[in-house]
PDB file of N, CA, C and O in Angstrom:
ATOM      1  N   MET A   1       0.824  -1.265  -0.246  1.00 85.00           N
ATOM      2  CA  MET A   1      -0.063   0.060  -0.586  1.00 85.00           C
ATOM      3  C   MET A   1       0.787   1.254  -0.114  1.00 85.00           C
ATOM      4  O   MET A   1       1.881   1.405   0.927  1.00 85.00           O
ATOM      5  N   LYS A   2       0.270   2.523  -0.956  1.00 87.00           N
ATOM      6  CA  LYS A   2       1.579   3.767  -1.233  1.00 87.00           C
ATOM      7  C   LYS A   2       0.514   4.174   0.146  1.00 87.00           C
ATOM      8  O   LYS A   2      -0.940   4.428  -0.799  1.00 87.00           O
ATOM      9  N   ILE A   3       1.509   4.587   1.089  1.00 87.00           N
ATOM     10  CA  ILE A   3       0.921   5.869   2.274  1.00 87.00           C
ATOM     11  C   ILE A   3       1.599   7.506   1.815  1.00 87.00           C
ATOM     12  O   ILE A   3       2.859   7.008   1.451  1.00 87.00           O
ATOM     13  N   THR A   4       0.313   8.228   1.427  1.00 87.00           N
ATOM     14  CA  THR A   4       0.686   9.696   1.531  1.00 87.00           C
ATOM     15  C   THR A   4       0.544  10.117   2.591  1.00 87.00           C
ATOM     16  O   THR A   4      -0.555  10.440   2.707  1.00 87.00           O
ATOM     17  N   TYR A   5       1.372  11.575   3.323  1.00 87.00           N
ATOM     18  CA  TYR A   5       0.367  12.101   4.277  1.00 87.00           C
ATOM     19  C   TYR A   5       0.860  14.260   3.328  1.00 87.00           C
ATOM     20  O   TYR A   5       1.630  14.250   3.182  1.00 87.00           O
ATOM     21  N   THR A   6      -0.228  14.588   3.483  1.00 88.00           N
ATOM     22  CA  THR A   6       0.610  15.880   3.634  1.00 88.00           C
ATOM     23  C   THR A   6      -0.246  16.442   4.629  1.00 88.00           C
ATOM     24  O   THR A   6      -1.161  16.488   5.085  1.00 88.00           O
ATOM     25  N   GLY A   7       0.378  17.754   5.434  1.00 85.00           N
ATOM     26  CA  GLY A   7       0.644  18.084   6.715  1.00 85.00           C
ATOM     27  C   GLY A   7       0.401  19.582   5.961  1.00 85.00           C
ATOM     28  O   GLY A   7       0.464  20.214   5.183  1.00 85.00           O
ATOM     29  N   ARG A   8      -0.766  20.951   6.857  1.00 81.00           N
ATOM     30  CA  ARG A   8      -1.021  22.240   6.782  1.00 81.00           C
ATOM     31  C   ARG A   8      -0.730  22.538   8.267  1.00 81.00           C
ATOM     32  O   ARG A   8      -1.911  22.497   8.854  1.00 81.00           O
ATOM     33  N   HIS A   9       0.304  23.352   7.945  1.00 76.00           N
ATOM     34  CA  HIS A   9       0.274  23.735   9.586  1.00 76.00           C
ATOM     35  C   HIS A   9       0.647  22.761  10.440  1.00 76.00           C
ATOM     36  O   HIS A   9       0.606  22.669  11.655  1.00 76.00           O
ATOM     37  N   ILE A  10       1.486  21.630  10.052  1.00 79.00           N
ATOM     38  CA  ILE A  10       0.963  20.449  11.184  1.00 79.00           C
ATOM     39  C   ILE A  10       2.047  19.442  10.575  1.00 79.00           C
ATOM     40  O   ILE A  10       1.954  19.476   9.781  1.00 79.00           O
ATOM     41  N   ALA A  11       2.962  18.410  11.227  1.00 77.00           N
ATOM     42  CA  ALA A  11       3.392  17.752  10.378  1.00 77.00           C
ATOM     43  C   ALA A  11       3.501  16.518  11.646  1.00 77.00           C
ATOM     44  O   ALA A  11       2.866  16.557  13.481  1.00 77.00           O
ATOM     45  N   LEU A  12       3.546  15.193  11.286  1.00 79.00           N
ATOM     46  CA  LEU A  12       3.441  14.273  12.302  1.00 79.00           C
ATOM     47  C   LEU A  12       4.763  13.556  12.920  1.00 79.00           C
ATOM     48  O   LEU A  12       5.675  13.454  12.224  1.00 79.00           O
ATOM     49  N   ALA A  13       5.266  13.422  13.896  1.00 82.00           N
ATOM     50  CA  ALA A  13       5.921  12.639  14.790  1.00 82.00           C
ATOM     51  C   ALA A  13       6.362  11.639  14.387  1.00 82.00           C
ATOM     52  O   ALA A  13       5.659  10.006  13.763  1.00 82.00           O
ATOM     53  N   PRO A  14       7.400  10.900  13.465  1.00 87.00           N
ATOM     54  CA  PRO A  14       8.219   9.704  13.712  1.00 87.00           C
ATOM     55  C   PRO A  14       7.234   8.517  14.321  1.00 87.00           C
ATOM     56  O   PRO A  14       7.032   7.314  13.562  1.00 87.00           O
ATOM     57  N   SER A  15       7.010   8.826  15.702  1.00 88.00           N
ATOM     58  CA  SER A  15       5.906   8.196  15.962  1.00 88.00           C
ATOM     59  C   SER A  15       4.965   7.780  16.135  1.00 88.00           C
ATOM     60  O   SER A  15       3.825   6.676  16.102  1.00 88.00           O
ATOM     61  N   GLN A  16       4.353   8.984  15.539  1.00 82.00           N
ATOM     62  CA  GLN A  16       2.972   8.989  14.775  1.00 82.00           C
ATOM     63  C   GLN A  16       2.693   7.592  13.612  1.00 82.00           C
ATOM     64  O   GLN A  16       1.804   7.202  13.090  1.00 82.00           O
ATOM     65  N   THR A  17       4.131   8.553  12.790  1.00 84.00           N
ATOM     66  CA  THR A  17       4.078   8.063  11.049  1.00 84.00           C
ATOM     67  C   THR A  17       3.867   6.510  11.529  1.00 84.00           C
ATOM     68  O   THR A  17       3.517   5.698  10.466  1.00 84.00           O
ATOM     69  N   THR A  18       4.667   5.911  12.568  1.00 89.00           N
ATOM     70  CA  THR A  18       4.709   4.487  12.604  1.00 89.00           C
ATOM     71  C   THR A  18       3.937   4.078  13.253  1.00 89.00           C
ATOM     72  O   THR A  18       2.992   2.817  12.577  1.00 89.00           O
ATOM     73  N   GLU A  19       2.729   4.325  14.135  1.00 87.00           N
ATOM     74  CA  GLU A  19       1.120   3.751  14.465  1.00 87.00           C
ATOM     75  C   GLU A  19       0.560   3.836  13.097  1.00 87.00           C
ATOM     76  O   GLU A  19      -0.366   2.692  13.387  1.00 87.00           O
ATOM     77  N   LEU A  20       0.481   5.220  13.050  1.00 84.00           N
ATOM     78  CA  LEU A  20      -0.289   4.635  11.138  1.00 84.00           C
ATOM     79  C   LEU A  20      -0.440   3.862  10.282  1.00 84.00           C
ATOM     80  O   LEU A  20      -1.199   2.840   9.752  1.00 84.00           O
ATOM     81  N   GLU A  21       0.893   3.495  10.273  1.00 87.00           N
ATOM     82  CA  GLU A  21       1.545   2.110   9.429  1.00 87.00           C
ATOM     83  C   GLU A  21       1.306   1.768   9.773  1.00 87.00           C
ATOM     84  O   GLU A  21       0.566   0.036   9.369  1.00 87.00           O
ATOM     85  N   ALA A  22       0.615   0.726  11.124  1.00 89.00           N
ATOM     86  CA  ALA A  22       0.887   0.007  10.828  1.00 89.00           C
ATOM     87  C   ALA A  22      -0.937  -0.632  11.473  1.00 89.00           C
ATOM     88  O   ALA A  22      -1.510  -1.356  11.421  1.00 89.00           O
ATOM     89  N   GLU A  23      -1.161   0.396  11.775  1.00 87.00           N
ATOM     90  CA  GLU A  23      -3.010  -0.025  11.770  1.00 87.00           C
ATOM     91  C   GLU A  23      -3.594  -0.087   9.681  1.00 87.00           C
ATOM     92  O   GLU A  23      -3.685  -0.751   9.775  1.00 87.00           O
ATOM     93  N   PHE A  24      -2.731   0.503   9.053  1.00 86.00           N
ATOM     94  CA  PHE A  24      -2.448   1.001   7.630  1.00 86.00           C
ATOM     95  C   PHE A  24      -2.382  -1.122   7.440  1.00 86.00           C
ATOM     96  O   PHE A  24      -2.547  -1.201   6.534  1.00 86.00           O
ATOM     97  N   ASP A  25      -2.040  -1.502   7.643  1.00 88.00           N
ATOM     98  CA  ASP A  25      -0.826  -2.911   6.938  1.00 88.00           C
ATOM     99  C   ASP A  25      -1.940  -3.803   7.862  1.00 88.00           C
ATOM    100  O   ASP A  25      -2.038  -5.024   6.815  1.00 88.00           O
ATOM    101  N   LYS A  26      -2.978  -3.631   8.560  1.00 85.00           N
ATOM    102  CA  LYS A  26      -4.393  -4.447   8.561  1.00 85.00           C
ATOM    103  C   LYS A  26      -5.521  -4.043   7.275  1.00 85.00           C
ATOM    104  O   LYS A  26      -5.487  -4.803   6.725  1.00 85.00           O
ATOM    105  N   ILE A  27      -5.717  -2.716   6.894  1.00 85.00           N
ATOM    106  CA  ILE A  27      -6.223  -3.052   5.423  1.00 85.00           C
ATOM    107  C   ILE A  27      -5.143  -3.342   4.143  1.00 85.00           C
ATOM    108  O   ILE A  27      -5.899  -3.792   3.178  1.00 85.00           O
ATOM    109  N   LYS A  28      -3.852  -2.741   4.350  1.00 86.00           N
ATOM    110  CA  LYS A  28      -3.288  -3.123   3.352  1.00 86.00           C
ATOM    111  C   LYS A  28      -3.371  -4.961   2.767  1.00 86.00           C
ATOM    112  O   LYS A  28      -3.353  -5.221   2.160  1.00 86.00           O
ATOM    113  N   ARG A  29      -3.474  -6.000   4.141  1.00 84.00           N
ATOM    114  CA  ARG A  29      -3.743  -7.596   4.059  1.00 84.00           C
ATOM    115  C   ARG A  29      -4.399  -7.364   3.418  1.00 84.00           C
ATOM    116  O   ARG A  29      -5.103  -8.192   2.576  1.00 84.00           O
ATOM    117  N   LEU A  30      -5.722  -6.861   3.264  1.00 83.00           N
ATOM    118  CA  LEU A  30      -7.466  -6.847   2.021  1.00 83.00           C
ATOM    119  C   LEU A  30      -6.998  -6.641   1.176  1.00 83.00           C
ATOM    120  O   LEU A  30      -7.358  -7.068  -0.119  1.00 83.00           O
ATOM    121  N   LEU A  31      -6.934  -5.348   0.669  1.00 83.00           N
ATOM    122  CA  LEU A  31      -6.776  -4.513  -0.710  1.00 83.00           C
ATOM    123  C   LEU A  31      -5.481  -5.127  -1.849  1.00 83.00           C
ATOM    124  O   LEU A  31      -5.800  -5.011  -2.854  1.00 83.00           O
ATOM    125  N   ASP A  32      -3.907  -5.167  -1.210  1.00 82.00           N
ATOM    126  CA  ASP A  32      -3.344  -5.302  -2.062  1.00 82.00           C
ATOM    127  C   ASP A  32      -3.474  -6.856  -2.738  1.00 82.00           C
ATOM    128  O   ASP A  32      -3.825  -7.726  -1.845  1.00 82.00           O
ATOM    129  N   THR A  33      -3.600  -7.230  -3.452  1.00 78.00           N
ATOM    130  CA  THR A  33      -3.653  -8.142  -4.831  1.00 78.00           C
ATOM    131  C   THR A  33      -2.259  -7.954  -5.209  1.00 78.00           C
ATOM    132  O   THR A  33      -1.867  -7.584  -5.844  1.00 78.00           O
ATOM    133  N   ALA A  34      -2.213  -9.295  -6.280  1.00 77.00           N
ATOM    134  CA  ALA A  34      -1.705  -8.944  -7.669  1.00 77.00           C
ATOM    135  C   ALA A  34      -2.047  -8.546  -8.421  1.00 77.00           C
ATOM    136  O   ALA A  34      -1.348  -7.919  -9.087  1.00 77.00           O
ATOM    137  N   ASN A  35      -3.919  -8.276  -8.379  1.00 76.00           N
ATOM    138  CA  ASN A  35      -4.185  -7.620  -9.342  1.00 76.00           C
ATOM    139  C   ASN A  35      -3.780  -5.869  -9.310  1.00 76.00           C
ATOM    140  O   ASN A  35      -4.016  -5.214 -10.337  1.00 76.00           O
ATOM    141  N   GLY A  36      -3.357  -5.073  -7.818  1.00 79.00           N
ATOM    142  CA  GLY A  36      -2.562  -4.135  -8.185  1.00 79.00           C
ATOM    143  C   GLY A  36      -2.951  -3.794  -6.519  1.00 79.00           C
ATOM    144  O   GLY A  36      -2.899  -4.310  -5.686  1.00 79.00           O
ATOM    145  N   GLU A  37      -2.276  -2.565  -6.800  1.00 84.00           N
ATOM    146  CA  GLU A  37      -1.983  -1.988  -5.103  1.00 84.00           C
ATOM    147  C   GLU A  37      -2.990  -0.892  -4.980  1.00 84.00           C
ATOM    148  O   GLU A  37      -2.879  -0.007  -5.224  1.00 84.00           O
ATOM    149  N   ALA A  38      -3.149  -0.693  -4.172  1.00 86.00           N
ATOM    150  CA  ALA A  38      -4.426   0.194  -3.033  1.00 86.00           C
ATOM    151  C   ALA A  38      -3.328   1.463  -2.711  1.00 86.00           C
ATOM    152  O   ALA A  38      -1.985   1.332  -2.294  1.00 86.00           O
ATOM    153  N   GLU A  39      -3.685   2.598  -2.136  1.00 89.00           N
ATOM    154  CA  GLU A  39      -3.021   3.656  -2.059  1.00 89.00           C
ATOM    155  C   GLU A  39      -4.004   4.283  -1.144  1.00 89.00           C
ATOM    156  O   GLU A  39      -5.524   4.612  -1.125  1.00 89.00           O
ATOM    157  N   ALA A  40      -3.697   5.068   0.337  1.00 90.00           N
ATOM    158  CA  ALA A  40      -3.950   6.032   1.097  1.00 90.00           C
ATOM    159  C   ALA A  40      -3.116   7.373   1.270  1.00 90.00           C
ATOM    160  O   ALA A  40      -2.131   7.654   0.984  1.00 90.00           O
ATOM    161  N   HIS A  41      -3.983   8.602   1.445  1.00 91.00           N
ATOM    162  CA  HIS A  41      -3.890   9.466   1.212  1.00 91.00           C
ATOM    163  C   HIS A  41      -4.693  10.600   2.968  1.00 91.00           C
ATOM    164  O   HIS A  41      -5.508  10.204   2.565  1.00 91.00           O
ATOM    165  N   VAL A  42      -3.315  10.706   3.549  1.00 90.00           N
ATOM    166  CA  VAL A  42      -4.297  11.330   4.635  1.00 90.00           C
ATOM    167  C   VAL A  42      -3.552  12.890   5.041  1.00 90.00           C
ATOM    168  O   VAL A  42      -2.042  13.287   4.443  1.00 90.00           O
ATOM    169  N   PHE A  43      -4.595  13.569   4.803  1.00 91.00           N
ATOM    170  CA  PHE A  43      -4.235  15.085   5.004  1.00 91.00           C
ATOM    171  C   PHE A  43      -4.665  15.387   5.959  1.00 91.00           C
ATOM    172  O   PHE A  43      -5.101  14.871   7.020  1.00 91.00           O
ATOM    173  N   LEU A  44      -3.479  16.279   7.029  1.00 89.00           N
ATOM    174  CA  LEU A  44      -3.281  16.177   8.251  1.00 89.00           C
ATOM    175  C   LEU A  44      -3.795  18.720   8.556  1.00 89.00           C
ATOM    176  O   LEU A  44      -3.207  18.757   7.518  1.00 89.00           O
ATOM    177  N   ARG A  45      -4.879  18.611   9.147  1.00 89.00           N
ATOM    178  CA  ARG A  45      -4.617  20.339   9.404  1.00 89.00           C
ATOM    179  C   ARG A  45      -4.750  20.991  10.723  1.00 89.00           C
ATOM    180  O   ARG A  45      -5.751  20.429  10.989  1.00 89.00           O
ATOM    181  N   HIS A  46      -4.423  22.208  10.568  1.00 85.00           N
ATOM    182  CA  HIS A  46      -4.174  22.882  12.547  1.00 85.00           C
ATOM    183  C   HIS A  46      -4.797  24.121  12.004  1.00 85.00           C
ATOM    184  O   HIS A  46      -3.452  25.068  11.832  1.00 85.00           O
ATOM    185  N   GLU A  47      -5.866  24.382  12.075  1.00 81.00           N
ATOM    186  CA  GLU A  47      -6.729  25.645  11.995  1.00 81.00           C
ATOM    187  C   GLU A  47      -7.717  26.616  13.217  1.00 81.00           C
ATOM    188  O   GLU A  47      -8.360  24.983  14.098  1.00 81.00           O
ATOM    189  N   HIS A  48      -6.753  27.390  13.976  1.00 81.00           N
ATOM    190  CA  HIS A  48      -7.174  27.841  14.830  1.00 81.00           C
ATOM    191  C   HIS A  48      -8.070  26.946  16.333  1.00 81.00           C
ATOM    192  O   HIS A  48      -9.068  26.921  16.850  1.00 81.00           O
ATOM    193  N   SER A  49      -7.140  26.533  16.960  1.00 81.00           N
ATOM    194  CA  SER A  49      -7.104  25.215  18.025  1.00 81.00           C
ATOM    195  C   SER A  49      -7.122  24.318  17.182  1.00 81.00           C
ATOM    196  O   SER A  49      -8.081  23.225  18.425  1.00 81.00           O
ATOM    197  N   ILE A  50      -7.790  23.563  16.449  1.00 84.00           N
ATOM    198  CA  ILE A  50      -8.395  22.373  15.703  1.00 84.00           C
ATOM    199  C   ILE A  50      -7.923  22.064  14.465  1.00 84.00           C
ATOM    200  O   ILE A  50      -6.612  22.336  13.877  1.00 84.00           O
ATOM    201  N   ASN A  51      -7.565  20.411  15.412  1.00 85.00           N
ATOM    202  CA  ASN A  51      -6.654  19.211  14.421  1.00 85.00           C
ATOM    203  C   ASN A  51      -7.674  18.856  13.534  1.00 85.00           C
ATOM    204  O   ASN A  51      -8.561  18.358  14.191  1.00 85.00           O
ATOM    205  N   GLN A  52      -7.423  18.506  12.236  1.00 88.00           N
ATOM    206  CA  GLN A  52      -8.533  18.008  11.560  1.00 88.00           C
ATOM    207  C   GLN A  52      -7.221  16.722  10.403  1.00 88.00           C
ATOM    208  O   GLN A  52      -6.876  17.337  10.119  1.00 88.00           O
ATOM    209  N   VAL A  53      -8.178  15.426  10.375  1.00 88.00           N
ATOM    210  CA  VAL A  53      -7.362  14.748   9.370  1.00 88.00           C
ATOM    211  C   VAL A  53      -8.592  14.000   8.782  1.00 88.00           C
ATOM    212  O   VAL A  53     -10.028  13.712   9.255  1.00 88.00           O
ATOM    213  N   GLU A  54      -8.501  14.174   7.423  1.00 92.00           N
ATOM    214  CA  GLU A  54      -8.715  13.324   6.416  1.00 92.00           C
ATOM    215  C   GLU A  54      -7.827  11.808   5.756  1.00 92.00           C
ATOM    216  O   GLU A  54      -6.669  12.559   5.041  1.00 92.00           O
ATOM    217  N   VAL A  55      -8.712  11.097   5.706  1.00 92.00           N
ATOM    218  CA  VAL A  55      -8.196   9.709   5.049  1.00 92.00           C
ATOM    219  C   VAL A  55      -8.854   9.626   3.797  1.00 92.00           C
ATOM    220  O   VAL A  55      -9.991   8.895   4.184  1.00 92.00           O
ATOM    221  N   LYS A  56      -8.343   8.796   2.917  1.00 93.00           N
ATOM    222  CA  LYS A  56      -8.788   8.445   1.339  1.00 93.00           C
ATOM    223  C   LYS A  56      -8.159   7.203   1.292  1.00 93.00           C
ATOM    224  O   LYS A  56      -6.898   7.477   1.070  1.00 93.00           O
ATOM    225  N   VAL A  57      -8.848   6.535   0.587  1.00 91.00           N
ATOM    226  CA  VAL A  57      -8.217   4.910   0.598  1.00 91.00           C
ATOM    227  C   VAL A  57      -8.445   4.817  -0.901  1.00 91.00           C
ATOM    228  O   VAL A  57      -9.680   4.872  -0.704  1.00 91.00           O
ATOM    229  N   SER A  58      -7.752   4.681  -2.400  1.00 88.00           N
ATOM    230  CA  SER A  58      -7.911   4.359  -3.219  1.00 88.00           C
ATOM    231  C   SER A  58      -8.031   3.381  -3.849  1.00 88.00           C
ATOM    232  O   SER A  58      -7.056   2.977  -3.139  1.00 88.00           O
ATOM    233  N   TRP A  59      -8.691   2.229  -4.005  1.00 85.00           N
ATOM    234  CA  TRP A  59      -8.493   1.167  -4.407  1.00 85.00           C
ATOM    235  C   TRP A  59      -9.148   0.502  -5.383  1.00 85.00           C
ATOM    236  O   TRP A  59     -10.790   1.007  -6.108  1.00 85.00           O
ATOM    237  N   ARG A  60      -8.988   0.310  -7.118  1.00 83.00           N
ATOM    238  CA  ARG A  60      -9.431   0.294  -7.850  1.00 83.00           C
ATOM    239  C   ARG A  60      -9.755   1.257  -8.630  1.00 83.00           C
ATOM    240  O   ARG A  60      -9.357   2.190  -8.540  1.00 83.00           O
ATOM    241  N   GLN A  61     -11.075   1.277  -8.561  1.00 85.00           N
ATOM    242  CA  GLN A  61     -12.329   2.359  -9.560  1.00 85.00           C
ATOM    243  C   GLN A  61     -12.826   2.874  -8.305  1.00 85.00           C
ATOM    244  O   GLN A  61     -13.647   3.679  -8.068  1.00 85.00           O
ATOM    245  N   ASN A  62     -12.112   2.608  -6.169  1.00 87.00           N
ATOM    246  CA  ASN A  62     -13.394   2.650  -5.544  1.00 87.00           C
ATOM    247  C   ASN A  62     -12.323   3.767  -5.076  1.00 87.00           C
ATOM    248  O   ASN A  62     -11.413   3.411  -4.518  1.00 87.00           O
ATOM    249  N   GLU A  63     -12.882   5.004  -3.861  1.00 91.00           N
ATOM    250  CA  GLU A  63     -12.571   5.375  -2.934  1.00 91.00           C
ATOM    251  C   GLU A  63     -13.257   5.727  -1.606  1.00 91.00           C
ATOM    252  O   GLU A  63     -14.173   5.808  -1.976  1.00 91.00           O
ATOM    253  N   VAL A  64     -12.997   5.411  -0.799  1.00 91.00           N
ATOM    254  CA  VAL A  64     -13.565   5.480   0.265  1.00 91.00           C
ATOM    255  C   VAL A  64     -12.635   6.823   1.668  1.00 91.00           C
ATOM    256  O   VAL A  64     -11.324   6.793   1.352  1.00 91.00           O
ATOM    257  N   ALA A  65     -13.822   7.417   2.049  1.00 94.00           N
ATOM    258  CA  ALA A  65     -12.946   8.815   2.868  1.00 94.00           C
ATOM    259  C   ALA A  65     -13.338   8.557   4.097  1.00 94.00           C
ATOM    260  O   ALA A  65     -14.766   8.467   4.320  1.00 94.00           O
ATOM    261  N   ALA A  66     -12.711   8.908   5.085  1.00 92.00           N
ATOM    262  CA  ALA A  66     -13.082   9.337   6.781  1.00 92.00           C
ATOM    263  C   ALA A  66     -12.385  10.931   6.956  1.00 92.00           C
ATOM    264  O   ALA A  66     -11.523  11.373   6.207  1.00 92.00           O
ATOM    265  N   ASP A  67     -12.865  10.779   7.644  1.00 93.00           N
ATOM    266  CA  ASP A  67     -11.887  12.058   8.276  1.00 93.00           C
ATOM    267  C   ASP A  67     -12.884  12.687   9.862  1.00 93.00           C
ATOM    268  O   ASP A  67     -14.190  11.885  10.532  1.00 93.00           O
ATOM    269  N   ALA A  68     -12.120  13.181  10.693  1.00 91.00           N
ATOM    270  CA  ALA A  68     -12.020  13.713  12.306  1.00 91.00           C
ATOM    271  C   ALA A  68     -12.090  14.606  12.492  1.00 91.00           C
ATOM    272  O   ALA A  68     -10.910  15.671  11.615  1.00 91.00           O
ATOM    273  N   GLU A  69     -11.983  15.088  13.553  1.00 90.00           N
ATOM    274  CA  GLU A  69     -11.713  17.026  14.414  1.00 90.00           C
ATOM    275  C   GLU A  69     -11.419  16.749  15.399  1.00 90.00           C
ATOM    276  O   GLU A  69     -12.107  16.473  16.407  1.00 90.00           O
ATOM    277  N   ILE A  70     -10.934  16.811  16.257  1.00 84.00           N
ATOM    278  CA  ILE A  70     -10.050  17.330  17.432  1.00 84.00           C
ATOM    279  C   ILE A  70     -10.421  18.923  17.297  1.00 84.00           C
ATOM    280  O   ILE A  70      -9.211  19.568  17.327  1.00 84.00           O
ATOM    281  N   GLY A  71     -11.001  19.411  18.934  1.00 77.00           N
ATOM    282  CA  GLY A  71     -10.264  20.120  18.807  1.00 77.00           C
ATOM    283  C   GLY A  71     -10.916  21.075  20.406  1.00 77.00           C
ATOM    284  O   GLY A  71     -11.348  19.839  21.566  1.00 77.00           O
ATOM    285  N   ARG A  72     -10.208  22.472  20.799  1.00 65.00           N
ATOM    286  CA  ARG A  72     -10.869  22.928  22.170  1.00 65.00           C
ATOM    287  C   ARG A  72     -12.665  22.235  22.698  1.00 65.00           C
ATOM    288  O   ARG A  72     -12.958  23.311  21.379  1.00 65.00           O
ATOM    289  N   ALA A  73     -12.457  22.312  23.761  1.00 57.00           N
ATOM    290  CA  ALA A  73     -14.197  22.127  24.044  1.00 57.00           C
ATOM    291  C   ALA A  73     -14.208  23.878  24.535  1.00 57.00           C
ATOM    292  O   ALA A  73     -13.715  25.161  25.375  1.00 57.00           O
ATOM    293  N   HIS A  74     -15.346  24.481  23.905  1.00 55.00           N
ATOM    294  CA  HIS A  74     -15.559  26.133  24.292  1.00 55.00           C
ATOM    295  C   HIS A  74     -16.403  25.980  25.726  1.00 55.00           C
ATOM    296  O   HIS A  74     -17.477  25.561  25.754  1.00 55.00           O
ATOM    297  N   VAL A  75     -16.277  26.203  27.129  1.00 48.00           N
ATOM    298  CA  VAL A  75     -16.687  26.314  28.145  1.00 48.00           C
ATOM    299  C   VAL A  75     -17.279  27.633  28.326  1.00 48.00           C
ATOM    300  O   VAL A  75     -16.619  28.293  28.490  1.00 48.00           O
TER     301      VAL A  75
END
């Protein structure tokens, strides 16, 4: 599986990259075959005290996307 990381105002620590790649290894076992290799793109953003991540996994002609947001709670 080919994994690409793109960061905007944020970067991953080496330990975080290692953890993410370990999780992608689980998906890789299902999607990578002799017919093709899956691709994943991880987008990271940090804007206004909010961390956002979006992951897109492409396999053959299909794409699956997920996103998450973590920010400070306003009290």
